[in-house]
XYZ file of C-alpha atoms in Angstrom:
527
model
C 41.440 -56.146 34.603
C 39.117 -57.056 31.717
C 39.163 -54.900 28.619
C 35.786 -53.973 27.097
C 35.088 -53.944 23.357
C 32.791 -51.115 22.302
C 32.054 -48.919 19.279
C 33.005 -45.280 18.821
C 29.538 -43.976 19.724
C 29.677 -45.834 23.028
C 33.185 -44.469 23.599
C 31.929 -40.896 23.179
C 29.172 -41.592 25.711
C 31.781 -42.599 28.291
C 33.731 -39.313 28.168
C 32.718 -37.315 31.266
C 32.256 -33.553 31.524
C 35.396 -31.688 32.645
C 37.620 -34.560 31.531
C 41.333 -34.016 30.985
C 42.068 -35.761 27.692
C 45.498 -36.824 26.451
C 45.282 -37.153 22.666
C 47.776 -38.788 20.308
C 48.304 -38.206 16.593
C 50.468 -36.427 14.010
C 48.591 -34.716 11.155
C 46.409 -37.687 10.149
C 48.665 -40.461 11.459
C 47.533 -42.505 14.482
C 44.524 -40.239 15.053
C 41.408 -41.845 16.644
C 39.258 -39.870 14.213
C 36.114 -41.949 14.587
C 36.028 -41.375 18.355
C 36.693 -37.633 17.932
C 33.874 -37.209 15.437
C 31.468 -38.987 17.762
C 32.488 -36.786 20.699
C 31.630 -33.739 18.610
C 28.356 -35.284 17.438
C 27.317 -36.202 20.974
C 28.106 -32.712 22.289
C 26.082 -31.036 19.537
C 23.087 -33.302 20.308
C 23.317 -33.565 24.095
C 25.587 -30.794 25.358
C 27.967 -33.405 26.775
C 30.819 -33.940 27.315
C 31.552 -30.277 28.022
C 34.401 -28.141 29.388
C 37.127 -30.548 28.322
C 40.844 -30.010 28.858
C 42.724 -31.432 25.863
C 46.495 -31.927 25.687
C 48.269 -33.001 22.483
C 51.907 -32.835 21.405
C 51.754 -32.591 17.609
C 49.525 -30.895 15.093
C 46.488 -33.129 14.606
C 44.227 -32.544 11.616
C 44.017 -31.894 7.914
C 43.774 -28.116 7.925
C 40.018 -28.353 7.259
C 37.756 -30.294 9.601
C 39.480 -33.386 11.014
C 41.550 -34.040 14.122
C 41.356 -31.311 16.742
C 38.951 -29.372 14.512
C 36.348 -31.694 16.078
C 36.674 -29.695 19.317
C 35.740 -26.428 17.586
C 32.274 -26.102 19.110
C 31.489 -23.425 21.683
C 31.479 -24.825 25.201
C 33.080 -28.141 24.340
C 36.502 -27.000 25.556
C 37.699 -25.434 28.775
C 41.392 -25.543 27.826
C 43.544 -26.767 24.963
C 47.314 -27.174 25.271
C 48.782 -28.048 21.890
C 52.177 -28.230 20.258
C 50.901 -27.094 16.852
C 47.725 -25.248 15.810
C 47.854 -24.600 12.056
C 46.022 -27.828 11.176
C 42.966 -26.804 13.194
C 41.737 -23.542 11.611
C 38.241 -24.026 13.017
C 39.608 -23.581 16.542
C 41.247 -20.244 15.835
C 38.118 -18.036 15.878
C 37.200 -19.559 19.246
C 40.675 -18.702 20.544
C 40.179 -15.077 19.436
C 36.733 -15.029 21.086
C 38.220 -16.393 24.344
C 35.855 -19.333 24.320
C 38.499 -21.463 26.068
C 42.012 -21.185 27.483
C 44.541 -21.660 24.693
C 48.209 -22.567 25.157
C 51.018 -23.433 22.779
C 54.005 -25.354 24.157
C 56.868 -27.009 22.264
C 56.027 -30.321 20.639
C 58.996 -32.068 22.218
C 58.127 -30.870 25.704
C 54.563 -32.113 25.290
C 55.687 -35.422 23.827
C 57.820 -36.022 26.927
C 55.429 -34.598 29.513
C 53.176 -37.687 29.555
C 56.073 -39.864 30.696
C 56.417 -37.524 33.668
C 52.675 -37.713 34.233
C 52.794 -41.508 34.266
C 55.581 -41.335 36.883
C 53.595 -38.787 38.982
C 56.245 -36.091 38.621
C 54.820 -32.639 39.431
C 56.694 -30.724 36.699
C 58.841 -31.329 33.665
C 62.130 -29.440 33.874
C 63.524 -28.321 30.540
C 65.542 -25.493 29.006
C 63.472 -25.619 25.834
C 61.420 -22.432 25.501
C 63.719 -20.016 27.329
C 63.695 -16.584 25.713
C 60.681 -17.383 23.513
C 57.000 -16.537 23.946
C 56.757 -19.706 26.053
C 59.031 -18.202 28.714
C 56.873 -16.983 31.648
C 58.799 -13.698 31.519
C 57.216 -13.114 28.099
C 53.876 -14.906 27.512
C 54.061 -18.249 29.285
C 52.753 -19.963 26.144
C 49.369 -18.222 26.435
C 47.509 -17.528 23.201
C 44.533 -15.521 24.460
C 43.105 -13.494 27.354
C 41.095 -16.468 28.578
C 44.402 -18.089 29.546
C 45.726 -15.081 31.468
C 44.726 -16.408 34.901
C 46.265 -19.849 34.360
C 49.979 -20.509 34.813
C 51.284 -23.729 33.308
C 55.015 -22.925 33.151
C 57.340 -21.305 35.687
C 61.016 -20.440 35.731
C 63.527 -21.880 38.165
C 67.291 -21.942 38.674
C 69.388 -25.104 39.000
C 73.169 -24.859 39.515
C 73.014 -21.229 38.457
C 71.198 -21.891 35.168
C 67.633 -20.999 34.242
C 65.159 -23.760 33.469
C 61.466 -23.901 32.706
C 59.215 -26.027 34.901
C 56.160 -27.149 32.929
C 53.118 -28.238 34.933
C 52.366 -31.896 34.263
C 48.756 -32.814 33.388
C 46.890 -35.653 35.062
C 44.743 -37.035 32.244
C 41.727 -39.133 33.137
C 41.055 -40.025 29.492
C 43.495 -41.215 26.815
C 42.378 -41.329 23.157
C 44.672 -43.407 20.953
C 44.785 -45.436 17.756
C 46.653 -48.620 16.846
C 46.265 -51.348 14.224
C 45.401 -54.584 16.036
C 44.178 -55.364 19.544
C 43.956 -58.876 20.927
C 41.295 -60.190 23.310
C 43.372 -59.020 26.268
C 43.620 -55.460 24.963
C 47.254 -55.624 23.831
C 47.746 -53.221 20.923
C 50.197 -53.245 18.007
C 50.980 -50.614 15.386
C 51.631 -52.842 12.371
C 50.085 -50.547 9.750
C 50.644 -47.230 11.520
C 53.628 -45.301 10.143
C 54.474 -43.894 13.580
C 54.231 -44.961 17.219
C 54.370 -41.395 18.577
C 53.468 -40.982 22.284
C 50.920 -43.801 22.562
C 52.722 -45.785 25.275
C 53.336 -42.719 27.443
C 49.799 -41.387 27.053
C 48.217 -44.740 27.906
C 50.347 -45.108 31.024
C 49.723 -41.496 32.077
C 45.944 -41.910 31.987
C 46.053 -45.350 33.616
C 48.389 -44.306 36.430
C 46.270 -41.229 37.160
C 43.140 -43.351 37.592
C 41.757 -42.608 34.143
C 40.390 -44.613 31.233
C 42.287 -45.582 28.094
C 40.406 -45.826 24.786
C 42.191 -47.291 21.743
C 40.670 -47.265 18.271
C 41.960 -50.166 16.120
C 41.405 -51.692 12.698
C 40.767 -55.235 13.881
C 40.457 -57.388 16.998
C 42.434 -60.654 16.958
C 42.752 -63.682 19.211
C 44.786 -63.569 22.415
C 48.326 -64.848 21.907
C 48.406 -64.051 18.181
C 50.485 -60.878 18.560
C 54.260 -60.897 19.022
C 55.223 -59.531 22.451
C 57.815 -57.099 21.083
C 55.279 -55.708 18.582
C 52.912 -54.677 21.378
C 53.287 -50.946 22.022
C 50.366 -50.595 24.456
C 50.076 -53.467 26.963
C 46.548 -54.625 27.658
C 46.921 -54.026 31.394
C 46.582 -50.271 30.796
C 43.759 -50.477 28.214
C 40.139 -50.124 29.313
C 38.259 -49.919 26.018
C 39.065 -51.154 22.528
C 37.090 -49.496 19.744
C 37.038 -51.427 16.483
C 36.802 -48.987 13.592
C 33.539 -49.205 11.632
C 34.631 -46.970 8.748
C 37.852 -47.956 6.950
C 38.378 -44.303 5.950
C 39.031 -43.549 9.625
C 42.232 -45.612 9.552
C 44.280 -43.543 7.099
C 48.015 -43.765 7.601
C 48.357 -40.036 7.022
C 46.246 -37.088 5.945
C 46.919 -37.955 2.287
C 47.397 -41.737 2.251
C 44.954 -44.509 3.123
C 47.597 -47.226 3.098
C 51.101 -47.495 1.694
C 53.118 -50.552 2.812
C 56.326 -48.656 2.067
C 55.648 -46.446 5.115
C 56.250 -49.418 7.426
C 58.707 -51.591 5.479
C 62.443 -51.086 5.173
C 63.362 -53.365 2.275
C 61.974 -51.050 -0.379
C 64.019 -49.893 -3.351
C 62.960 -46.387 -4.295
C 64.227 -45.204 -7.679
C 65.699 -41.739 -7.337
C 64.692 -40.643 -10.797
C 66.170 -37.542 -12.373
C 66.266 -34.489 -10.134
C 66.039 -31.336 -12.182
C 65.036 -28.352 -10.056
C 64.265 -25.219 -12.068
C 66.605 -22.294 -11.453
C 64.457 -19.807 -9.562
C 64.580 -17.906 -6.273
C 63.598 -21.024 -4.339
C 66.544 -22.946 -5.766
C 68.892 -20.022 -5.143
C 67.936 -20.068 -1.456
C 68.276 -23.834 -1.227
C 71.644 -23.859 -3.006
C 73.125 -21.197 -0.736
C 71.757 -22.941 2.351
C 73.156 -26.298 1.221
C 76.669 -24.816 1.071
C 76.509 -24.252 4.840
C 76.463 -27.993 5.464
C 79.977 -29.280 6.054
C 81.292 -32.790 5.492
C 80.962 -33.710 9.176
C 77.236 -32.888 9.270
C 75.670 -36.322 8.828
C 72.506 -36.190 10.947
C 70.220 -33.626 9.359
C 66.745 -32.307 10.043
C 64.629 -30.631 7.357
C 61.659 -28.623 8.527
C 58.320 -28.602 6.773
C 57.875 -26.147 3.906
C 59.051 -25.615 0.356
C 62.402 -24.032 1.179
C 63.767 -26.648 3.616
C 62.387 -29.411 1.371
C 64.172 -27.867 -1.645
C 67.452 -27.887 0.304
C 67.024 -31.652 0.586
C 66.465 -31.918 -3.186
C 69.488 -29.749 -3.973
C 71.733 -31.918 -1.812
C 70.505 -34.959 -3.745
C 70.934 -33.203 -7.076
C 74.508 -32.293 -6.176
C 75.319 -35.815 -4.983
C 75.783 -34.633 -1.396
C 73.018 -36.679 0.218
C 74.553 -40.168 0.223
C 76.069 -39.851 3.696
C 73.142 -37.995 5.275
C 70.786 -39.536 7.806
C 67.591 -37.519 7.877
C 65.373 -37.367 10.930
C 61.781 -36.254 11.284
C 60.482 -35.278 14.717
C 57.666 -37.824 15.140
C 60.246 -40.598 15.130
C 61.744 -41.626 11.765
C 65.406 -42.017 10.874
C 66.520 -42.370 7.265
C 64.476 -43.423 4.292
C 62.841 -40.792 2.109
C 61.001 -38.254 4.294
C 57.738 -37.039 2.777
C 56.040 -33.667 2.785
C 52.535 -32.263 2.482
C 49.811 -34.444 3.954
C 52.329 -37.276 4.365
C 54.719 -35.174 6.461
C 56.109 -37.213 9.338
C 56.052 -40.403 7.286
C 58.957 -41.752 5.245
C 59.369 -44.258 2.469
C 61.395 -47.189 3.791
C 62.656 -45.573 7.021
C 65.713 -47.188 8.568
C 64.082 -47.058 11.984
C 61.037 -45.629 13.714
C 61.112 -44.834 17.412
C 58.662 -43.302 19.876
C 58.413 -39.519 19.596
C 59.604 -38.727 23.160
C 62.847 -40.578 22.472
C 63.371 -38.658 19.241
C 63.148 -35.436 21.228
C 65.546 -36.859 23.816
C 67.915 -37.285 20.873
C 67.262 -33.721 19.720
C 67.525 -32.199 23.204
C 70.929 -33.796 23.676
C 72.279 -32.286 20.453
C 71.890 -35.375 18.270
C 71.260 -33.335 15.114
C 74.304 -31.795 13.399
C 72.442 -29.208 11.317
C 68.847 -28.211 10.643
C 67.254 -26.324 7.743
C 64.053 -24.507 8.657
C 61.647 -21.944 7.262
C 61.882 -18.198 7.834
C 58.660 -16.245 8.193
C 59.672 -13.152 10.175
C 63.097 -11.973 11.407
C 64.020 -9.033 13.615
C 66.974 -6.876 14.645
C 67.997 -9.236 17.474
C 67.996 -12.321 15.256
C 64.680 -13.514 16.675
C 62.466 -15.546 14.339
C 58.689 -15.861 14.349
C 56.993 -18.802 12.669
C 54.195 -19.336 15.186
C 51.676 -16.470 15.170
C 50.757 -13.674 12.778
C 47.911 -11.489 14.041
C 44.944 -13.777 14.686
C 46.487 -16.623 12.691
C 48.035 -19.226 15.012
C 50.506 -21.630 13.467
C 52.103 -22.884 16.662
C 55.669 -23.973 17.283
C 55.550 -27.693 16.555
C 59.072 -29.027 17.091
C 60.640 -25.728 15.979
C 61.622 -24.523 19.463
C 62.970 -27.903 20.591
C 65.067 -28.275 17.445
C 66.415 -24.720 17.218
C 67.464 -24.533 20.859
C 69.462 -27.756 20.782
C 71.082 -27.989 17.319
C 74.598 -26.560 16.902
C 74.044 -25.279 13.337
C 70.784 -23.688 12.186
C 69.956 -22.387 8.713
C 66.733 -20.427 8.288
C 65.491 -20.195 4.694
C 62.939 -17.990 2.969
C 62.393 -15.068 0.606
C 63.342 -11.537 1.612
C 59.826 -10.128 1.155
C 56.403 -11.732 0.765
C 53.105 -11.151 -1.005
C 53.400 -10.973 -4.780
C 57.194 -11.147 -4.986
C 58.334 -12.046 -8.511
C 61.953 -12.608 -9.505
C 63.994 -14.357 -12.158
C 67.613 -15.284 -12.840
C 69.315 -13.826 -15.891
C 73.001 -13.925 -16.926
C 74.053 -15.056 -13.461
C 72.163 -12.264 -11.708
C 69.016 -12.023 -9.606
C 66.418 -9.708 -11.143
C 63.483 -8.440 -9.088
C 60.449 -8.079 -11.369
C 57.917 -7.149 -8.705
C 58.716 -6.520 -5.061
C 56.711 -8.239 -2.354
C 54.106 -6.235 -0.449
C 55.341 -7.250 2.995
C 58.792 -6.881 4.481
C 59.722 -9.973 6.498
C 62.737 -8.467 8.268
C 61.252 -6.158 10.884
C 62.239 -4.228 13.977
C 60.482 -6.652 16.322
C 58.799 -9.949 15.479
C 55.180 -10.425 16.538
C 56.048 -13.518 18.544
C 59.472 -14.919 19.502
C 59.629 -18.557 18.402
C 63.430 -18.503 18.192
C 65.544 -16.310 20.460
C 68.672 -14.920 18.855
C 70.105 -13.949 22.234
C 69.670 -17.453 23.667
C 71.250 -19.008 20.567
C 74.222 -16.640 20.652
C 74.815 -17.366 24.332
C 74.608 -21.089 23.534
C 77.348 -20.584 20.899
C 75.157 -21.908 18.084
C 76.021 -21.103 14.475
C 72.965 -19.439 12.946
C 72.439 -18.220 9.386
C 69.472 -16.584 7.670
C 69.475 -17.280 3.926
C 67.278 -15.416 1.454
C 67.445 -15.164 -2.319
C 69.158 -11.768 -2.205
C 70.993 -11.610 1.131
C 72.657 -13.845 3.692
C 72.867 -12.875 7.354
C 74.729 -14.391 10.300
C 73.759 -14.175 13.953
C 76.211 -12.057 15.911
C 76.139 -10.476 19.340
C 73.085 -8.217 19.688
C 71.820 -8.768 16.176
C 72.404 -10.003 12.676
C 75.220 -9.236 10.273
C 74.841 -8.970 6.513
C 77.620 -11.103 5.018
C 76.577 -11.664 1.374
C 74.295 -10.184 -1.265
C 73.219 -11.622 -4.607
C 74.759 -10.446 -7.870
C 72.446 -7.927 -9.530
C 71.092 -6.666 -6.201
C 71.523 -3.084 -4.979
C 72.409 -2.922 -1.286
C 70.429 0.229 -0.515
C 67.415 -0.159 -2.801
C 66.823 -3.899 -2.659
C 67.965 -4.775 0.856
C 68.243 -1.935 3.387
C 65.116 -0.181 2.096
C 63.104 -3.307 2.902
C 64.340 -3.802 6.448
C 62.853 -2.379 9.634
C 66.350 -1.555 10.888
C 69.914 -1.267 9.647
C 71.827 -4.481 10.326
C 75.509 -4.874 11.064
C 77.265 -4.991 7.705
C 80.360 -7.139 7.378
C 83.584 -5.333 6.582
C 84.178 -8.285 4.252
C 80.794 -8.138 2.507
C 80.780 -10.453 -0.514
C 78.635 -11.404 -3.469
C 76.993 -14.806 -3.109
C 78.797 -17.662 -4.888
C 78.267 -17.187 -8.610
C 77.622 -20.914 -9.157
C 74.292 -20.533 -7.386
C 72.876 -18.393 -10.200
C 73.857 -20.567 -13.155
C 71.896 -23.516 -14.577
C 74.739 -26.065 -14.387
C 75.256 -28.177 -11.287
C 77.407 -26.329 -8.757
C 79.758 -29.304 -8.526
C 80.597 -28.872 -12.230
C 81.595 -25.217 -11.817
C 84.463 -23.400 -10.169
C 83.598 -21.508 -7.026
C 83.197 -17.795 -7.641
C 82.871 -15.489 -4.626
C 83.733 -11.830 -5.160
C 83.880 -8.854 -2.806
C 81.092 -6.334 -3.154
C 82.486 -3.205 -4.815
């Protein structure tokens, strides 16, 4: 097989109508942006390629117009199956208008599904998604009416246990990005912060008779690349696309190039950590106290509350023995947020994304700290869809269904909430417009019933109340000093929770400016 060297405009010309495309990327990392933009441009000018089926594991885009936003043109898509949707706001009106079939499956499932496709397996069997909106007994991962007649996940029983059987795609086009390609089409990822699902996607398209396109920074001579550095072997590559615009090779949504993303021997000064004492810190402090000494492998979700937990652990000197993981494949280092999420400064190791989810699925994480958007009477959590706004699950479902200890973090209400800490008490200045603890969540991203049956330890930490998952619901176990149980908590819930017979005030150290480690623990019963 002889690889062909073409430009991105020629690549777009070679995408047929009705193609099934396997797309790699994570936010802005490893995204073949130049090819995607030319596909959109060609469709607008020529009406081709049309009716595409696109499958991608992670959120791909910048929240404005890049990544999968390039598919947001009427008629360009027939179906999109994605692990995360929030980064592609331009697609969401088309989902609401039923312009194409829209599905949301767990990121981990989709990262692993291309390995099964490469091996010609008909389905991927997994317990991830049971009891959530992905379960065929609920929504089957469908996001709109256009998807109602398509079934991509079924339920089956093995040895008396329920499993989900996800239909495996057969892509005939793979769109990928690496750093260097040699004259034989071998591709390395020297400057890319992540390797993601590139190997699996390339093999899936190749083994299903499709074409593999890889966008790279530079083409180099055959034999100049180290064999172990090659992540995509040339035998499965059909077209190499040398990038014409350097801006299309950004390491992440926010960073053009930072060598510290790919090097380990980097000394990063910690600097002074001084987090202001506010509701966010109160939540993070209380959540951090749920980590025990044996919890060494930790996952922090995206968002200000989980990220603040990480900062509090560092501030309190409790982070030295922690190994952090981020779902696209990094262990250790300093995980980054915002547009650099998924990357890390000086990671200890970076592995392919499917293997990271193998690690997660097998219970490799000791504890995870995640965001809390909406909670209901059964302990279910919704972080994936709110009315017409589709966020998607990302790795949330995979992580929460396989981690023994889960701590959800967030404020009690939302929309204009203003609070302050005074004399060791929480003072509510202005209540939020929206209650986040409701009778029934809009979409089940986390199933309380499944977690309870799996014997997972689950806590829901807010600035004024702490709940624990119990059988058939949640139990209020702590309230903040200065908070009135009836007025400030129960009046803002869509139901009355179980209330612990040993209801306590939250640890008083949380509400004082000094480091918690320099204070004596103060936990008092609620009178």
